[in-house]
Amino acid sequence: MPRAGSTEPQRKRHQERQRDYRKRLRDERRPEADAVDAALAVALCRAAAEQKAAEVKDAALKAFLTEALSRARRELLGKGYDRDRATSAIQRRLARAALSVTA
């Protein structure tokens, strides 16, 4: 069922509520969900890069990371992205994380 179009005053009230909400989060030093998502992604990428560079491999960590990366690719494929391009994008992100670990 189509939503009713928002009116300009409704949009302004929503924007004001959103600004207030974000200010409250900043004041409380509480991260928004996207910041948490990004931190988790960076941690996963760095763990994968560190595992790849490690002289002694941790089999359990490798299995976990392999499964996590497979799930990430399946998530992208489920959203309609091309398999090769999704895989390339994941590999690029991992390479960037690897550079930041070795730097």
Coordinates of N, CA, C and O in Angstrom, one line a residue:
M1 N 0.8 -1.2 0.0 CA 0.0 0.0 0.0 C 0.9 1.2 0.0 O 1.8 1.4 0.8
P2 N 0.7 2.2 -0.9 CA 1.5 3.3 -1.0 C 1.4 4.2 0.2 O 0.3 4.3 0.8
R3 N 2.5 4.8 0.6 CA 2.4 5.7 1.8 C 2.0 7.1 1.3 O 2.2 7.5 0.1
A4 N 1.3 7.8 2.2 CA 0.9 9.2 1.9 C 2.1 10.0 1.8 O 3.1 9.9 2.6
G5 N 2.2 10.9 0.9 CA 3.3 11.8 0.7 C 3.5 12.7 2.0 O 2.5 13.1 2.6
S6 N 4.7 12.9 2.3 CA 4.9 13.8 3.5 C 4.8 15.2 3.1 O 5.2 15.6 2.0
T7 N 4.3 16.0 4.1 CA 4.2 17.4 3.8 C 5.5 18.1 4.3 O 6.2 17.5 5.1
E8 N 5.7 19.2 3.9 CA 6.9 20.0 4.3 C 7.0 20.1 5.8 O 8.1 19.9 6.4
P9 N 5.9 20.5 6.5 CA 6.1 20.6 7.9 C 6.4 19.3 8.6 O 7.2 19.3 9.6
Q10 N 5.8 18.2 8.1 CA 6.1 16.9 8.7 C 7.6 16.6 8.5 O 8.3 16.1 9.4
R11 N 8.1 16.9 7.3 CA 9.6 16.6 7.1 C 10.4 17.5 8.0 O 11.4 17.0 8.5
K12 N 10.1 18.7 8.2 CA 10.9 19.6 9.0 C 10.9 19.1 10.5 O 11.9 19.1 11.2
R13 N 9.7 18.6 11.0 CA 9.6 18.1 12.3 C 10.4 16.8 12.5 O 11.1 16.7 13.5
H14 N 10.4 16.0 11.5 CA 11.2 14.8 11.5 C 12.7 15.1 11.5 O 13.5 14.5 12.3
Q15 N 13.1 16.0 10.7 CA 14.5 16.4 10.7 C 14.9 17.0 12.0 O 16.0 16.7 12.5
E16 N 14.1 17.8 12.6 CA 14.4 18.4 13.9 C 14.5 17.3 15.0 O 15.4 17.3 15.8
R17 N 13.6 16.3 15.0 CA 13.7 15.2 15.9 C 15.0 14.4 15.7 O 15.6 14.0 16.7
Q18 N 15.3 14.2 14.5 CA 16.6 13.5 14.1 C 17.8 14.2 14.6 O 18.7 13.6 15.2
R19 N 17.8 15.5 14.4 CA 18.9 16.3 14.9 C 19.1 16.3 16.4 O 20.1 16.1 17.0
D20 N 17.9 16.4 17.1 CA 17.9 16.3 18.6 C 18.4 14.9 19.0 O 19.2 14.8 20.0
Y21 N 18.0 13.9 18.4 CA 18.4 12.5 18.7 C 19.9 12.3 18.5 O 20.6 11.8 19.4
R22 N 20.4 12.8 17.4 CA 21.8 12.7 17.1 C 22.7 13.5 18.1 O 23.7 13.1 18.6
K23 N 22.2 14.7 18.5 CA 22.9 15.5 19.5 C 22.9 14.8 20.8 O 23.9 14.8 21.5
R24 N 21.8 14.2 21.2 CA 21.7 13.5 22.5 C 22.7 12.3 22.5 O 23.4 12.1 23.4
L25 N 22.8 11.6 21.3 CA 23.8 10.5 21.2 C 25.2 11.0 21.4 O 26.0 10.4 22.1
R26 N 25.5 12.1 20.7 CA 26.8 12.7 20.8 C 27.1 13.2 22.3 O 28.2 12.9 22.8
D27 N 26.1 13.8 22.9 CA 26.3 14.3 24.3 C 26.6 13.1 25.2 O 27.4 13.2 26.2
E28 N 25.9 12.0 25.0 CA 26.0 10.8 25.8 C 27.2 9.9 25.4 O 27.5 8.9 26.0
R29 N 27.9 10.4 24.3 CA 29.0 9.6 23.7 C 28.6 8.2 23.4 O 29.3 7.2 23.6
R30 N 27.4 8.1 22.9 CA 26.8 6.8 22.5 C 26.8 6.7 21.0 O 26.3 7.5 20.3
P31 N 27.5 5.6 20.4 CA 27.6 5.6 19.0 C 26.3 5.2 18.3 O 25.5 4.5 18.9
E32 N 26.1 5.7 17.1 CA 24.9 5.3 16.3 C 25.2 3.9 15.7 O 26.4 3.5 15.7
A33 N 24.2 3.3 15.2 CA 24.3 1.9 14.7 C 25.3 1.8 13.6 O 26.1 0.8 13.5
D34 N 25.4 2.8 12.7 CA 26.3 2.7 11.6 C 27.7 2.8 12.0 O 28.6 2.2 11.4
A35 N 28.0 3.5 13.1 CA 29.4 3.6 13.6 C 29.8 2.2 14.2 O 30.9 1.8 14.0
V36 N 28.9 1.6 14.9 CA 29.1 0.2 15.4 C 29.3 -0.8 14.3 O 30.3 -1.6 14.3
D37 N 28.5 -0.7 13.3 CA 28.6 -1.6 12.1 C 30.0 -1.4 11.5 O 30.7 -2.4 11.1
A38 N 30.4 -0.2 11.3 CA 31.7 0.1 10.7 C 32.9 -0.4 11.5 O 33.8 -1.0 11.0
A39 N 32.8 -0.2 12.8 CA 33.8 -0.7 13.7 C 33.9 -2.2 13.7 O 35.0 -2.8 13.7
L40 N 32.8 -2.9 13.6 CA 32.8 -4.4 13.5 C 33.4 -4.8 12.2 O 34.2 -5.8 12.2
A41 N 33.1 -4.1 11.1 CA 33.6 -4.5 9.8 C 35.2 -4.3 9.8 O 35.9 -5.1 9.3
V42 N 35.6 -3.2 10.4 CA 37.1 -2.9 10.4 C 37.8 -4.0 11.3 O 38.8 -4.5 10.9
A43 N 37.2 -4.4 12.4 CA 37.8 -5.4 13.3 C 37.9 -6.7 12.5 O 38.9 -7.4 12.6
L44 N 36.8 -7.1 11.8 CA 36.8 -8.3 11.1 C 37.9 -8.3 10.0 O 38.6 -9.3 9.8
C45 N 38.0 -7.2 9.3 CA 39.0 -7.1 8.2 C 40.4 -7.2 8.8 O 41.3 -7.8 8.2
R46 N 40.6 -6.5 9.9 CA 41.9 -6.5 10.5 C 42.3 -7.9 11.0 O 43.4 -8.3 10.9
A47 N 41.3 -8.6 11.6 CA 41.6 -9.9 12.1 C 41.9 -10.8 10.9 O 42.8 -11.7 11.0
A48 N 41.2 -10.7 9.8 CA 41.5 -11.5 8.6 C 42.9 -11.2 8.1 O 43.7 -12.1 7.8
A49 N 43.3 -9.9 8.1 CA 44.6 -9.5 7.6 C 45.7 -10.1 8.5 O 46.7 -10.6 8.1
E50 N 45.5 -9.9 9.8 CA 46.5 -10.4 10.8 C 46.6 -11.9 10.7 O 47.7 -12.5 10.8
Q51 N 45.5 -12.6 10.6 CA 45.5 -14.1 10.4 C 46.3 -14.5 9.2 O 47.1 -15.4 9.2
K52 N 46.1 -13.8 8.1 CA 46.8 -14.1 6.8 C 48.3 -13.9 7.0 O 49.1 -14.6 6.5
A53 N 48.7 -12.8 7.7 CA 50.1 -12.5 7.9 C 50.8 -13.3 9.0 O 52.0 -13.3 9.1
A54 N 50.0 -13.9 9.8 CA 50.6 -14.6 11.0 C 51.4 -15.8 10.6 O 51.1 -16.5 9.6
E55 N 52.6 -16.0 11.3 CA 53.4 -17.2 11.0 C 52.8 -18.4 11.5 O 52.9 -19.5 10.9
V56 N 52.1 -18.3 12.7 CA 51.4 -19.5 13.3 C 49.9 -19.2 13.1 O 49.4 -18.3 13.5
K57 N 49.2 -20.1 12.3 CA 47.8 -20.0 12.0 C 47.0 -20.5 13.1 O 47.3 -21.6 13.7
D58 N 45.9 -19.8 13.4 CA 44.9 -20.3 14.3 C 43.7 -20.9 13.5 O 43.0 -20.2 12.9
A59 N 43.6 -22.2 13.6 CA 42.6 -22.9 12.8 C 41.2 -22.5 13.1 O 40.3 -22.3 12.2
A60 N 40.9 -22.3 14.4 CA 39.5 -21.9 14.8 C 39.2 -20.5 14.2 O 38.1 -20.2 13.7
L61 N 40.2 -19.6 14.4 CA 40.0 -18.2 13.9 C 39.8 -18.2 12.3 O 39.0 -17.6 11.8
K62 N 40.6 -19.1 11.7 CA 40.5 -19.1 10.2 C 39.2 -19.6 9.8 O 38.5 -19.1 8.9
A63 N 38.7 -20.6 10.5 CA 37.3 -21.2 10.1 C 36.2 -20.1 10.4 O 35.3 -20.0 9.6
F64 N 36.4 -19.4 11.5 CA 35.4 -18.4 11.8 C 35.4 -17.3 10.7 O 34.4 -16.8 10.2
L65 N 36.6 -16.8 10.4 CA 36.7 -15.7 9.4 C 36.3 -16.2 8.0 O 35.6 -15.4 7.3
T66 N 36.6 -17.4 7.7 CA 36.1 -17.9 6.4 C 34.6 -17.9 6.3 O 34.0 -17.5 5.3
E67 N 34.0 -18.4 7.4 CA 32.5 -18.4 7.4 C 31.9 -17.0 7.4 O 30.9 -16.7 6.7
A68 N 32.5 -16.1 8.2 CA 32.0 -14.7 8.2 C 32.1 -14.1 6.8 O 31.2 -13.4 6.4
L69 N 33.2 -14.3 6.2 CA 33.4 -13.7 4.8 C 32.4 -14.3 3.8 O 31.9 -13.6 2.9
S70 N 32.2 -15.6 3.9 CA 31.2 -16.3 3.1 C 29.8 -15.8 3.3 O 29.1 -15.5 2.4
R71 N 29.5 -15.5 4.6 CA 28.2 -15.0 4.9 C 28.0 -13.5 4.4 O 27.0 -13.2 3.9
A72 N 29.1 -12.8 4.4 CA 29.1 -11.4 3.9 C 28.8 -11.5 2.4 O 28.0 -10.7 1.9
R73 N 29.5 -12.4 1.7 CA 29.3 -12.5 0.3 C 27.8 -12.9 0.0 O 27.2 -12.4 -0.9
R74 N 27.3 -13.9 0.7 CA 26.0 -14.4 0.5 C 25.0 -13.2 0.8 O 23.9 -13.1 0.1
E75 N 25.2 -12.4 1.8 CA 24.4 -11.2 2.1 C 24.3 -10.3 0.9 O 23.3 -9.8 0.5
L76 N 25.5 -10.0 0.3 CA 25.5 -9.1 -0.9 C 24.8 -9.8 -2.1 O 24.1 -9.1 -2.8
L77 N 25.0 -11.1 -2.3 CA 24.4 -11.7 -3.4 C 22.9 -11.8 -3.2 O 22.1 -11.6 -4.1
G78 N 22.4 -11.9 -1.9 CA 21.0 -11.9 -1.6 C 20.4 -10.6 -1.9 O 19.2 -10.5 -2.1
K79 N 21.2 -9.5 -1.9 CA 20.7 -8.2 -2.2 C 20.8 -7.9 -3.7 O 20.5 -6.7 -4.1
G80 N 21.1 -8.9 -4.5 CA 21.1 -8.7 -5.9 C 22.4 -8.3 -6.5 O 22.5 -8.0 -7.7
Y81 N 23.5 -8.2 -5.8 CA 24.8 -7.8 -6.4 C 25.4 -9.0 -7.2 O 25.2 -10.1 -6.9
D82 N 26.2 -8.6 -8.2 CA 26.9 -9.6 -9.0 C 27.9 -10.3 -8.2 O 28.7 -9.7 -7.4
R83 N 28.0 -11.6 -8.4 CA 29.0 -12.5 -7.6 C 30.4 -12.0 -7.7 O 31.1 -11.8 -6.7
D84 N 30.9 -11.8 -8.9 CA 32.3 -11.4 -9.1 C 32.6 -10.0 -8.5 O 33.6 -9.8 -7.9
R85 N 31.6 -9.1 -8.7 CA 31.9 -7.8 -8.2 C 31.8 -7.7 -6.7 O 32.5 -7.0 -6.0
A86 N 30.9 -8.5 -6.1 CA 30.8 -8.6 -4.7 C 32.1 -9.2 -4.1 O 32.6 -8.6 -3.1
T87 N 32.6 -10.2 -4.7 CA 33.8 -10.9 -4.2 C 35.0 -9.9 -4.4 O 35.8 -9.8 -3.4
S88 N 35.0 -9.2 -5.5 CA 36.1 -8.2 -5.7 C 36.0 -7.1 -4.6 O 37.1 -6.6 -4.1
A89 N 34.8 -6.6 -4.3 CA 34.7 -5.6 -3.3 C 35.1 -6.0 -1.9 O 35.8 -5.3 -1.2
I90 N 34.8 -7.3 -1.6 CA 35.2 -7.8 -0.3 C 36.8 -7.9 -0.3 O 37.4 -7.5 0.7
Q91 N 37.3 -8.4 -1.4 CA 38.8 -8.5 -1.4 C 39.5 -7.2 -1.3 O 40.5 -7.1 -0.7
R92 N 38.9 -6.2 -2.0 CA 39.5 -4.8 -1.9 C 39.5 -4.3 -0.4 O 40.5 -3.7 0.0
R93 N 38.4 -4.5 0.2 CA 38.3 -4.1 1.6 C 39.3 -4.8 2.5 O 39.9 -4.2 3.4
L94 N 39.4 -6.1 2.3 CA 40.4 -6.8 3.1 C 41.8 -6.4 2.8 O 42.7 -6.3 3.7
A95 N 42.1 -6.0 1.5 CA 43.5 -5.6 1.2 C 43.8 -4.2 1.8 O 44.9 -4.0 2.3
R96 N 42.8 -3.3 1.9 CA 43.0 -2.1 2.6 C 43.2 -2.3 4.1 O 44.1 -1.6 4.6
A97 N 42.5 -3.2 4.6 CA 42.7 -3.5 6.1 C 44.1 -4.1 6.3 O 44.8 -3.7 7.3
A98 N 44.5 -4.9 5.4 CA 45.9 -5.5 5.5 C 46.9 -4.4 5.4 O 47.9 -4.5 6.2
L99 N 46.7 -3.4 4.6 CA 47.7 -2.3 4.5 C 47.8 -1.6 5.8 O 48.8 -1.2 6.2
S100 N 46.6 -1.4 6.4 CA 46.6 -0.6 7.7 C 47.2 -1.4 8.8 O 47.7 -0.8 9.7
V101 N 47.2 -2.7 8.7 CA 47.8 -3.5 9.8 C 49.3 -3.5 9.7 O 50.0 -3.4 10.6
T102 N 49.8 -3.6 8.4 CA 51.2 -3.7 8.2 C 51.9 -2.3 8.3 O 53.1 -2.2 8.4
A103 N 51.1 -1.2 8.1 CA 51.7 0.1 8.1 C 52.1 0.6 9.5 O 51.7 0.1 10.5

